[in-house]
Coordinates of C-alpha atoms and ligand atoms in Angstrom, one line a residue:
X1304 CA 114.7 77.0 124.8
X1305 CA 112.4 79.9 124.4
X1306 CA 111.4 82.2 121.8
X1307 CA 113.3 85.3 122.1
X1308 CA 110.7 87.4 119.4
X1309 CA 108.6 86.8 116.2
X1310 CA 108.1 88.3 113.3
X1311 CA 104.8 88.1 110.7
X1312 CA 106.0 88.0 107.1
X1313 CA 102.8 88.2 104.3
X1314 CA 102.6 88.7 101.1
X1315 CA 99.2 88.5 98.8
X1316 CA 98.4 87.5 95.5
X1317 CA 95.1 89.2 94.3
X1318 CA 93.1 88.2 91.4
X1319 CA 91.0 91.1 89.9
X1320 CA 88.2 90.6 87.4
X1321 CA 88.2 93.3 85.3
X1322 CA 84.8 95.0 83.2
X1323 CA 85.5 94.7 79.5
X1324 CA 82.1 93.5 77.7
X1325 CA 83.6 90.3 76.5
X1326 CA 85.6 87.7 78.2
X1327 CA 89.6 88.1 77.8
X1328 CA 90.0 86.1 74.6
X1329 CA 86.8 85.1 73.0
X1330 CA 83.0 87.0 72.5
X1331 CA 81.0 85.6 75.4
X1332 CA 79.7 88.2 77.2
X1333 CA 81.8 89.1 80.5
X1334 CA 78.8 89.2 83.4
X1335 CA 78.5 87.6 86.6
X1336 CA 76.4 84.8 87.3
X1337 CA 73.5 83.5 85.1
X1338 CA 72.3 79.6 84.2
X1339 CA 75.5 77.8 84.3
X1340 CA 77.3 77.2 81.1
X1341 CA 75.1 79.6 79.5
X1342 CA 77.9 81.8 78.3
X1343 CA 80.6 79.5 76.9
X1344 CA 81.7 79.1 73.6
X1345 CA 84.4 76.8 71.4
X1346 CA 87.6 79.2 72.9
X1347 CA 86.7 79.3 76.2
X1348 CA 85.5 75.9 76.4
X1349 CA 88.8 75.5 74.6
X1350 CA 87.8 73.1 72.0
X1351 CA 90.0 71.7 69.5
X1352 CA 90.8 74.6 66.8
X1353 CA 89.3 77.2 68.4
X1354 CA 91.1 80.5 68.6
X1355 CA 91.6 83.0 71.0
X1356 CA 91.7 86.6 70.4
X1357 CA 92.8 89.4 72.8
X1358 CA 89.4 91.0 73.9
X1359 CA 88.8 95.4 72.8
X1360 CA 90.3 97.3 76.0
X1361 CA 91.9 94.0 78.2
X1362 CA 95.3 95.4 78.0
X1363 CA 94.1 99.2 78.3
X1364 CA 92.6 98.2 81.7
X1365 CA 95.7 96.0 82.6
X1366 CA 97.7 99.6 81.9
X1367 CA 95.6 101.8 83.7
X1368 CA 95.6 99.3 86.8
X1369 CA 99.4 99.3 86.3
X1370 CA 99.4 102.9 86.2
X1371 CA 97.5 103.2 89.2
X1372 CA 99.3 101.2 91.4
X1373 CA 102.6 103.5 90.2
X1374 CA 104.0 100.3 88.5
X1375 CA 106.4 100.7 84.7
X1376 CA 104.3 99.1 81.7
X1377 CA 106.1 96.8 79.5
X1378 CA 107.1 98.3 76.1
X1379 CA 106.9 94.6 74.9
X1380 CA 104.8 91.4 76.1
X1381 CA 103.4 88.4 75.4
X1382 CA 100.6 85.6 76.9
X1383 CA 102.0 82.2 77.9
X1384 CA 100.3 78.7 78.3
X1385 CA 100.2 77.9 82.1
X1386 CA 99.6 73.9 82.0
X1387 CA 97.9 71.9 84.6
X1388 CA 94.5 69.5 84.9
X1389 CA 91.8 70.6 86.8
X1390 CA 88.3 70.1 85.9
X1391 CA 87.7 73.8 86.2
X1392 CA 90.1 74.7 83.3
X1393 CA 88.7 72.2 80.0
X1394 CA 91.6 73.3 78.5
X1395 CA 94.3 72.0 80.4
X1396 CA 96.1 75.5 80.5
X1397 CA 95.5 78.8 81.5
X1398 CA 96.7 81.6 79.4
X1399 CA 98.8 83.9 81.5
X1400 CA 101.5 86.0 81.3
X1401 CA 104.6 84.8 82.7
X1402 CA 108.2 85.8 82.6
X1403 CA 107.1 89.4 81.2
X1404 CA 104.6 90.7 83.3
X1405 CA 102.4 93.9 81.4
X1406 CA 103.2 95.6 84.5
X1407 CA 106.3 96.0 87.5
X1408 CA 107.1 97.6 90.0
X1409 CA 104.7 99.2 91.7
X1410 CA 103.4 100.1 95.2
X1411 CA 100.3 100.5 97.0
X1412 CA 101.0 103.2 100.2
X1413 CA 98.4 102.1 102.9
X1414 CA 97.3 104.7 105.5
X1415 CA 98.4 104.0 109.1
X1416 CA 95.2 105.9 110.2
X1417 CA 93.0 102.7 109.6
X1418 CA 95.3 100.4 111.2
X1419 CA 94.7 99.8 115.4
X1420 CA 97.3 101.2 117.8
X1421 CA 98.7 97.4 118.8
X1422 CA 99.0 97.1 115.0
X1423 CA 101.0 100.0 114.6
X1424 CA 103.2 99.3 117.3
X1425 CA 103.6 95.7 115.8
X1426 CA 101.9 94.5 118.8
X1427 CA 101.4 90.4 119.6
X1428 CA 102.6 90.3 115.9
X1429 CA 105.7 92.3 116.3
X1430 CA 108.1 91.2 118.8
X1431 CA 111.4 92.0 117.1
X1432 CA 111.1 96.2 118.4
X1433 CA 114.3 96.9 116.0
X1434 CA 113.5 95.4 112.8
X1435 CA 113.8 98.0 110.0
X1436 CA 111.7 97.0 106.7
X1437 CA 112.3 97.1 103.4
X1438 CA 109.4 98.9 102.7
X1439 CA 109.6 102.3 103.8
X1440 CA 107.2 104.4 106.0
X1441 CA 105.9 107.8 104.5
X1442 CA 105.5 111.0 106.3
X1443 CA 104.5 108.6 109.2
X1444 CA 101.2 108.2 108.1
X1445 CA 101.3 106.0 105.4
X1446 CA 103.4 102.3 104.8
X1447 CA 104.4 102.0 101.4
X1448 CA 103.5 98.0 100.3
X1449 CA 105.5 97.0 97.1
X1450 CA 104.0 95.5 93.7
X1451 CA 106.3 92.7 92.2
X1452 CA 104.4 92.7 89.2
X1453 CA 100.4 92.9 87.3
X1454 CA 100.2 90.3 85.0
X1455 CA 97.3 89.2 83.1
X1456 CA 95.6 85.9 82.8
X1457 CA 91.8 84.3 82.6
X1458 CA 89.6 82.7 85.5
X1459 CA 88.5 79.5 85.9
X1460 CA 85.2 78.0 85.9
X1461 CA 83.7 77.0 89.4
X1462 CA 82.8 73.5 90.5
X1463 CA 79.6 73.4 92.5
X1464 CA 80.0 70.2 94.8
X1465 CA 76.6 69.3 96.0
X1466 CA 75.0 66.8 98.7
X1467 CA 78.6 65.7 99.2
X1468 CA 77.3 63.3 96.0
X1469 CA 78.0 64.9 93.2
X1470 CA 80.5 67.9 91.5
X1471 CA 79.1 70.0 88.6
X1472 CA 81.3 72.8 86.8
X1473 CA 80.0 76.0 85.6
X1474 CA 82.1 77.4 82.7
X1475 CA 80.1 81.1 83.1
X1476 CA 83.1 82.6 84.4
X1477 CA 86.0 80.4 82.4
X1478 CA 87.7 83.0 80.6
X1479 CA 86.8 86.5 82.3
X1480 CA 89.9 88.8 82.2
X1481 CA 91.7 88.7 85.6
X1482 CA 94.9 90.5 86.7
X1483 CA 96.7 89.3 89.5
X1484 CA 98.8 91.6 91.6
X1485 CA 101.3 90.2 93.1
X1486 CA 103.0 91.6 96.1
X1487 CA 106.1 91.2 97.4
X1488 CA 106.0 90.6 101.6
X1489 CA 106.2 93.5 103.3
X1490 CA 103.2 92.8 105.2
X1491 CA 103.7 92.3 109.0
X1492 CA 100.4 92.0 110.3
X1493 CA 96.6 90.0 109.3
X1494 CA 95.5 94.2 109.7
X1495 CA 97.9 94.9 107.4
X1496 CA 97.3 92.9 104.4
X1497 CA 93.3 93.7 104.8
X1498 CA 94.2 97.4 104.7
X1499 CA 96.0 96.3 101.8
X1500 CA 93.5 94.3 100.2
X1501 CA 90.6 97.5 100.8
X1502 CA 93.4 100.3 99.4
X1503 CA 93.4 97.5 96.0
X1504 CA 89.9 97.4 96.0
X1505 CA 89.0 101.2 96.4
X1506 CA 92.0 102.7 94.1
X1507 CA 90.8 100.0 91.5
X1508 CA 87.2 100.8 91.7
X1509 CA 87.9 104.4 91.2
X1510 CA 89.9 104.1 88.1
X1511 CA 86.5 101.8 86.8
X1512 CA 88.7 98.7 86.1
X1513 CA 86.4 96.5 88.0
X1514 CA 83.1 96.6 90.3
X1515 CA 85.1 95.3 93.0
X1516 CA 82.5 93.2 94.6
X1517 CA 83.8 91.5 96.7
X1518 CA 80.8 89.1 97.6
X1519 CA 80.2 88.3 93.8
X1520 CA 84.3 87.2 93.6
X1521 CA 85.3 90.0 91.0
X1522 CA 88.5 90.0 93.7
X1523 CA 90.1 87.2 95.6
X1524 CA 93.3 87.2 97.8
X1525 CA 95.8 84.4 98.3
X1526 CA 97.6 84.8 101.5
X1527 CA 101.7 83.7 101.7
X1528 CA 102.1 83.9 105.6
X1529 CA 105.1 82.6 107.3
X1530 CA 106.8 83.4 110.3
X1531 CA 110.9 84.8 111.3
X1532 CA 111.2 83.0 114.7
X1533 CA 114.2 83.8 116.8
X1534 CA 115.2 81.2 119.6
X1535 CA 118.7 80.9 121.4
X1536 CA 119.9 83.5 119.2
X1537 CA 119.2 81.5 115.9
X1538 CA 116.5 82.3 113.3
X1539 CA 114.3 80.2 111.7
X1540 CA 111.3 80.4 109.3
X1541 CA 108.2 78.5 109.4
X1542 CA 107.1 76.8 106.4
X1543 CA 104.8 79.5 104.3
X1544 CA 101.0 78.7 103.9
X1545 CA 99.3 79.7 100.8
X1546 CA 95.7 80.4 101.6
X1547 CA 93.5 80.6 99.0
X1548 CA 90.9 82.1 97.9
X1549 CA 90.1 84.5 100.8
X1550 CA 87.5 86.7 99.7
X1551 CA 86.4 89.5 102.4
X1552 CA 88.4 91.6 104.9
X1553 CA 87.5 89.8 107.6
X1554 CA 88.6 86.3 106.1
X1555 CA 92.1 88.0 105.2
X1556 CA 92.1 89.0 108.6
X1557 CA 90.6 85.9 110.3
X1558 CA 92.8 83.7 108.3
X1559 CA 96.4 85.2 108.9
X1560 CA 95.4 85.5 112.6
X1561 CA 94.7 81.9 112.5
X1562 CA 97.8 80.7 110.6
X1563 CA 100.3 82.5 113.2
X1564 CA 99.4 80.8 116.2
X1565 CA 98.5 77.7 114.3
X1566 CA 102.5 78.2 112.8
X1567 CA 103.8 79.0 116.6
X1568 CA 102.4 75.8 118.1
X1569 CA 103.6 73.9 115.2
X1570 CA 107.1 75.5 115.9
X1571 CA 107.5 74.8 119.5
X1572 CA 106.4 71.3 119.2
X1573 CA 108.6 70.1 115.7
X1574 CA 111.7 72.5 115.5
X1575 CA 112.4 71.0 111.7
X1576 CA 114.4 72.5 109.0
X1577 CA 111.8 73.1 105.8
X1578 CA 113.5 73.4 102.3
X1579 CA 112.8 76.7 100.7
X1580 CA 110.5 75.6 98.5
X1581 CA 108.2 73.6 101.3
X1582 CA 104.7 75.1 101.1
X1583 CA 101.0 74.4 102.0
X1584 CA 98.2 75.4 100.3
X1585 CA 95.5 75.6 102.5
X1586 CA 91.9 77.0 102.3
X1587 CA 89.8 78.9 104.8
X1588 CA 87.0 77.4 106.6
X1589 CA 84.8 80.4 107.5
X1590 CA 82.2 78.2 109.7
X1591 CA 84.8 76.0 111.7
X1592 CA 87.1 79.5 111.8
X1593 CA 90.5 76.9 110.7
X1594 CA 93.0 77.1 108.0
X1595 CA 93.0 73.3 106.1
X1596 CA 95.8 72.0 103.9
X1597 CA 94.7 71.3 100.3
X1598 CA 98.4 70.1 99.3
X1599 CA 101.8 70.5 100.4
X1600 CA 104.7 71.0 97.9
X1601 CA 108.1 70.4 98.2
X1602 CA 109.5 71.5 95.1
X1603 CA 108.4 74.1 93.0
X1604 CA 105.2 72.7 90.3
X1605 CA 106.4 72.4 86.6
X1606 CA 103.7 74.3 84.7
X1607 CA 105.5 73.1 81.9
X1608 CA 105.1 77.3 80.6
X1609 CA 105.2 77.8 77.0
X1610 CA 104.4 80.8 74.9
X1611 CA 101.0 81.0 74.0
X1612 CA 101.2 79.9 70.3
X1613 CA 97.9 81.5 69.3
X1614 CA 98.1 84.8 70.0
X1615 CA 101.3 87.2 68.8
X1616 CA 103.2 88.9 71.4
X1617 CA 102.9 92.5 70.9
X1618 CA 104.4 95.8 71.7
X1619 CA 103.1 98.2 73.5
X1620 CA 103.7 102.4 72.7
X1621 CA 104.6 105.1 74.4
X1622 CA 101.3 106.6 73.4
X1623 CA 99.3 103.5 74.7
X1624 CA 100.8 103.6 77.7
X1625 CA 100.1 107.8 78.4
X1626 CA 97.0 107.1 77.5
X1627 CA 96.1 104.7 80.2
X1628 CA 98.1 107.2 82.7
X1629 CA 95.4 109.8 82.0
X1630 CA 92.5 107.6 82.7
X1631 CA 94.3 107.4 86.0
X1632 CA 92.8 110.6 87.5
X1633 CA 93.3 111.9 90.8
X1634 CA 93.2 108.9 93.4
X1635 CA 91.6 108.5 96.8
X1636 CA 94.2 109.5 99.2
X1637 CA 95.2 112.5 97.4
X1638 CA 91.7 113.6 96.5
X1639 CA 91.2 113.5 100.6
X1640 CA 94.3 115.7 101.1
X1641 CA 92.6 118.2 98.8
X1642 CA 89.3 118.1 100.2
X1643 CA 90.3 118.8 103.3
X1644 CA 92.5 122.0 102.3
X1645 CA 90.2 123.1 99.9
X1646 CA 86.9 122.8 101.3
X1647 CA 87.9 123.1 104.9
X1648 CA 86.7 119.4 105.5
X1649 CA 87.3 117.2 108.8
X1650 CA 88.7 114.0 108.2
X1651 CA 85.9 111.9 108.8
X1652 CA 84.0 114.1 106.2
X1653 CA 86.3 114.4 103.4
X1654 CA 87.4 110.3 103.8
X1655 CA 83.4 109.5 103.4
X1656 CA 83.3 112.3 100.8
X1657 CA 85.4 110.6 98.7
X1658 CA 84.6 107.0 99.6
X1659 CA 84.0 106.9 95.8
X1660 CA 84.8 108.6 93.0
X1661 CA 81.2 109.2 91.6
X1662 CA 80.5 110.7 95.3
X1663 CA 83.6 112.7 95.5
X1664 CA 82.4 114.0 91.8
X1665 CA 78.9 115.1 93.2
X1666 CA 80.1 116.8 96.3
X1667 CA 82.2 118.8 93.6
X1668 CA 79.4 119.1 91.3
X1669 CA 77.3 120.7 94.2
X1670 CA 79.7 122.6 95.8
X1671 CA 80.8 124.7 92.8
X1672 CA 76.9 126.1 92.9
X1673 CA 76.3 126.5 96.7
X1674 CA 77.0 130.0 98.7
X1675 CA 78.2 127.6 101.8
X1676 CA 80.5 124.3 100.8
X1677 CA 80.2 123.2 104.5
X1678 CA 76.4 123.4 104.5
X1679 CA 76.7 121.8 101.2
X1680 CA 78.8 118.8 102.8
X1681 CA 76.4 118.5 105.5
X1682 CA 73.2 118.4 103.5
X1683 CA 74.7 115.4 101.6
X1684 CA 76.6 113.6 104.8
X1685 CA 73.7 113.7 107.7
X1686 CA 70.5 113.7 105.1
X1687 CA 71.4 112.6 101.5
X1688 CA 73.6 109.3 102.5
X1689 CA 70.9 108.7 104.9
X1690 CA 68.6 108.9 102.4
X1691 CA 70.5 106.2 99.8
X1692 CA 71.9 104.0 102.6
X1693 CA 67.8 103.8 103.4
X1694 CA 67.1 102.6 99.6
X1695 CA 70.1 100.7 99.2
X1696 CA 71.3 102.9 96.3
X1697 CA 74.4 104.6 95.2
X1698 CA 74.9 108.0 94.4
X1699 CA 74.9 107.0 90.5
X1700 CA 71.4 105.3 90.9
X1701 CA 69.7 108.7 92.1
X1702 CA 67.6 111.1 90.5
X1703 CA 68.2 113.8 92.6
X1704 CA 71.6 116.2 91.5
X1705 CA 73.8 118.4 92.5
X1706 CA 71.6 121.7 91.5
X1707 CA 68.8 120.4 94.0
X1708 CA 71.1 120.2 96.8
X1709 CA 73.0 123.9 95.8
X1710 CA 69.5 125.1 95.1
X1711 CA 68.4 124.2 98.7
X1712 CA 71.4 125.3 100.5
X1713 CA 71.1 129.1 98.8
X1714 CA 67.7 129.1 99.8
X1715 CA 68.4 129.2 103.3
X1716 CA 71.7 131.2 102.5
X1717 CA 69.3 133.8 101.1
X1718 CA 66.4 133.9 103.7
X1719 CA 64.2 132.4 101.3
X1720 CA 63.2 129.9 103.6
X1721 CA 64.4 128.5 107.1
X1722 CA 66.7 125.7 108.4
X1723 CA 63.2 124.1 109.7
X1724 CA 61.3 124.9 106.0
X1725 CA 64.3 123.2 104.4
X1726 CA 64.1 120.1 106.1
X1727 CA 60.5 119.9 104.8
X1728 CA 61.7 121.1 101.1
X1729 CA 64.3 118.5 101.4
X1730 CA 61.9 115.3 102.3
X1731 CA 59.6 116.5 99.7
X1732 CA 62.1 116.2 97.0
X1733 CA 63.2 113.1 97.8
X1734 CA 60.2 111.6 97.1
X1735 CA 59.3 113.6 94.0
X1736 CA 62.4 114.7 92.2
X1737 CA 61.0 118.6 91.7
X1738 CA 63.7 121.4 92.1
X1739 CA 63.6 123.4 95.8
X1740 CA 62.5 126.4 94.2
X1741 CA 59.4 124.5 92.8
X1742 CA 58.4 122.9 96.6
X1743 CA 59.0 126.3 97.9
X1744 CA 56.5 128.3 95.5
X1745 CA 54.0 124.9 96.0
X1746 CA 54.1 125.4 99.8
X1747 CA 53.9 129.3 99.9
X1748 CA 57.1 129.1 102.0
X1749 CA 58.6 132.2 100.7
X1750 CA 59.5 134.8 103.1
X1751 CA 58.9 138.2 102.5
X1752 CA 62.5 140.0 101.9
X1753 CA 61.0 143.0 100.1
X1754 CA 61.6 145.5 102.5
X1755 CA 58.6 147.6 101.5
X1756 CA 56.4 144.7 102.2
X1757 CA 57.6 144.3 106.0
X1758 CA 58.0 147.8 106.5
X1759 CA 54.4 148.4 106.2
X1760 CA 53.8 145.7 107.9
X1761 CA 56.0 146.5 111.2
X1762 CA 54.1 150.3 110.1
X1763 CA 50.4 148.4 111.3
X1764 CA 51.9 147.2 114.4
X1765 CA 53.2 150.0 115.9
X1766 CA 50.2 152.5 114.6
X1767 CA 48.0 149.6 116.2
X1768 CA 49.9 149.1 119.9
X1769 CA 51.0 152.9 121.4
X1770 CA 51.3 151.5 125.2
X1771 CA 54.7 149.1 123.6
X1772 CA 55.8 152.0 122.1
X1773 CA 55.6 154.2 125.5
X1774 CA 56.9 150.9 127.1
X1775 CA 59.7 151.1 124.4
X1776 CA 60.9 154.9 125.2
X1777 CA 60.8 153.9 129.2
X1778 CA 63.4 150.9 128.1
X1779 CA 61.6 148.4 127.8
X1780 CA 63.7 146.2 125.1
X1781 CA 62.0 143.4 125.1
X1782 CA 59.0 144.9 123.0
X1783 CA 61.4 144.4 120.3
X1784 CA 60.8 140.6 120.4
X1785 CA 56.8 141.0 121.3
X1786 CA 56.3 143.2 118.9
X1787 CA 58.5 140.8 116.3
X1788 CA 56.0 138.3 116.8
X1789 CA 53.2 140.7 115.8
X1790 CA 54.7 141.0 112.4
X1791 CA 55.2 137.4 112.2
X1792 CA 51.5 136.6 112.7
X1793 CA 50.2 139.5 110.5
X1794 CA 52.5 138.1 107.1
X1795 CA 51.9 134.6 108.0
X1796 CA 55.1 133.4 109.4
X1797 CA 56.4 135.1 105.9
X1798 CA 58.2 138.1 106.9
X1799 CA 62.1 137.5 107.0
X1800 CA 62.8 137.1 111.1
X1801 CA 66.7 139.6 110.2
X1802 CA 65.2 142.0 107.8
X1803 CA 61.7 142.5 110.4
X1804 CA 63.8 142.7 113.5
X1805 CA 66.1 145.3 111.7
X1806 CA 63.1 147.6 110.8
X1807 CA 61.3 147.4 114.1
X1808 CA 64.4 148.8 115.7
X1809 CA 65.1 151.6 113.5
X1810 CA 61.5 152.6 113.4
X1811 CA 61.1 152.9 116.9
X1812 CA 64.3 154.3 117.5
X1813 CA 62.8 157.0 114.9
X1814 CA 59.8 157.7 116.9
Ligands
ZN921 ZN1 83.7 82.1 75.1
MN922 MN1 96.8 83.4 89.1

């Protein structure tokens, strides 16, 4: 007995938090962190007789997500009552939405460029060479992963279990708006579903549905990872784990890569026969680097699901849902495609460009007032992201806009000052905010492009030095350059290098 070739089947459940000012169905102000059970309140404590209220813009962001991730938005919906204890949840359900999701149908394409070449080719994942997914493969440069459904429904608080003593709950985040975005499996590799996870988070940052942070929790993945094992020409599937909770790129990674060999060894030593509905739930011990099962199932959980009594199900119009389509906006990948057409970008500079949209918006911003886009793009990738990676800021936190950096680049584009000068202009107003053209007239660095000026200058020096004109007329050339630096010295270092050069020639050709 041997196996012939295995296949990696995952498919993720992520939990979003989403940015409206109040929690999803009650007043308490929707923030992270803070003293614990600070901001609660009768609904989100769920006390008796308290009742919920669908929170201004929850199902507008639901849309626009929907939108986003290309899915069709319900025309009518509803919130259901999702029942089970934990101490997490003082009501004893979670209000969800359950057999019609606000959104369906929708797809996330993930770029092959980001995955690794054993990866692509399926790899030590991959062994089955001739399987042909469901999921289809675009222009060869992107995978397309599939969106079952968006639905939305609150978090949970968070129990703090300290000293291995004692458990405390914070209800802070009870009640903060969440979508979940389930996907159906079409991922084949742990690369694959962090890719996945990273294409969520960026597309969902840029349409401002959430911050995105992943280290403050605002998105978390559940991992379904099973295995297709063929052996003696008959297939079997390993029973799926759920891993919960996985809340970096790394621990998506980390985790799936753990579970398959974990799930092969468990394979070749007990060949059984699961029931469908067999599955472990199992978390993901970052310090020990092991998956750990939390409970096992073998028959799906009756959530006992019942409409949510308390809150109408609604309709939702045409006009609503073309409304959240235009918040939508250009998105990431094509935004790159444009860059690189338009502004004659590499691919490492456009993808870093438009890393967000706020940076991809202040490229723009600049590049509409520059003379040179590329020397516009460079100022910003090799000094200004230098600058805010230094400070720890984002592009939004700065002072500094676009006009300084066009300002600076058409300086140089004009002769005003040099490549050198610039660099000085540039540290300057870093530190104090004050326009190029300010530094520049602060610093005397304006050249001299009045030709007037220079010619009487160049005038002085060849008045003053007849042997380098004689030298001249016997061919010397080089008195060009000495005689260059003569003109330089007498303006200071002002006189503009092209313009001097230019005049010197045709004066002494003149002679
Ligand atoms: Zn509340
Ligand atoms: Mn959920």
């Amino acid at each position: 007995m041997a196996i012939e070739k295995f296949r990696v089947v995952i498919g993720c459940e992520i939990h979003c938090q989403l940015t409206t000012k109040t929690k999803a169905f009650c007043a308490c102000e929707n923030r992270y962190g803070g003293i614990p059970n600070t901001r609660v309140c009768p609904v989100c404590l769920g006390l008796p007789g308290a009742m919920p209220r669908v929170s201004k813009g929850y199902v507008e962001m639901g849309a626009i997500a929907g939108k986003a991730l290309h899915c069709d938005i319900a025309h009518f919906t509803k919130f259901d009552r999702k029942h089970y204890f934990y101490p997490d949840l003082a009501k004893g359900y979670q209000i969800t939405q359950y057999d019609i999701p606000l959104c369906t149908n929708g797809y996330i394409d993930i770029p092959y460029r980001h995955l690794s070449e054993e990866s692509l080719k399926g790899g030590k994942y991959y062994y089955d060479k001739t399987f042909e997914g469901k999921n289809s493969v675009i222009d060869n440069k992107y995978k397309r992963i599939r969106v079952e459904r968006i639905h939305l429904e609150e978090d949970v608080g968070k129990s703090l279990h300290l000293e291995g003593k004692h458990s405390y709950i914070d209800y802070n985040r009870c009640g903060t708006p969440l979508i979940e975005i389930v996907t159906k499996p079409d991922m084949n590799s742990p690369e694959e579903a962090a890719l996945f996870m990273q294409s969520a988070q960026e597309i969902l940052r840029y349409v401002n549905v959430t911050n995105g942070n992943l280290e403050e929790g605002n998105m978390r993945c559940d991992a379904n990872i099973n295995l297709t094992v063929w052996e003696d020409g008959k297939e079997y599937h390993t029973p799926i784990s759920e891993i919960k909770n996985l809340n970096s790129f790394r621990a998506i990674k980390d985790a799936c890569s753990y579970e398959i060999t974990r799930q092969l060894k468990e394979f070749e030593e007990d060949r059984q026969e699961f029931s469908p509905y067999f599955k472990n739930t199992m978390n993901w011990d970052e310090v020990s680097g092991t998956t750990n099962i939390m409970r096992t199932k073998d028959s799906l959980l009756d959530y006992r699901f019942v409409v949510e009594p308390d809150i109408k199900p609604f309709t939702v119009s045409d006009e609503f849902i073309q409304k959240a389509a235009d918040q939508v906006g250009e998105l990431p990948e094509p935004k790159r495609e444009r860059f690189k057409k338009e502004y004659n970008l590499s691919d490492f500079d456009a993808e870093t460009l438009t890393s967000t949209r706020a940076l991809a918006l202040w490229f723009e911003q600049t590049a509409a007032k520059s003379k040179n886009v590329k020397k516009a793009a460079n100022w910003i990738l090799a000094e200004l992201l230098g600058v805010l990676n230094a400070k720890n800021q984002t592009i939004e936190e700065i002072d500094l806009t676009p006009d300084h950096i066009a300002e600076l680049v058409n300086a140089v584009e004009d002769g005003t000052i040099s490549g050198k000068q610039a660099k000085e202009v540039f540290a300057q107003m870093v530190e104090t905010n004050e326009m190029p053209s300010v530094i520049i007239k602060e610093k005397g660095m304006e050249q001299v492009t009045d030709t007037g000026a220079i010619e009487s200058v160049v005038n002085e020096v060849i008045t003053e030095n007849p042997q380098a004109v004689k030298d001249f007329k016997g061919g010397k050339t080089h008195v060009v350059g000495w005689m260059m630096g003569q003109v330089m010295k007498k303006s200071h270092g002002k006189a503009n290098p092209k313009l001097a050069t230019e005049l010197i020639q045709k004066k002494l050709k003149e002679l």
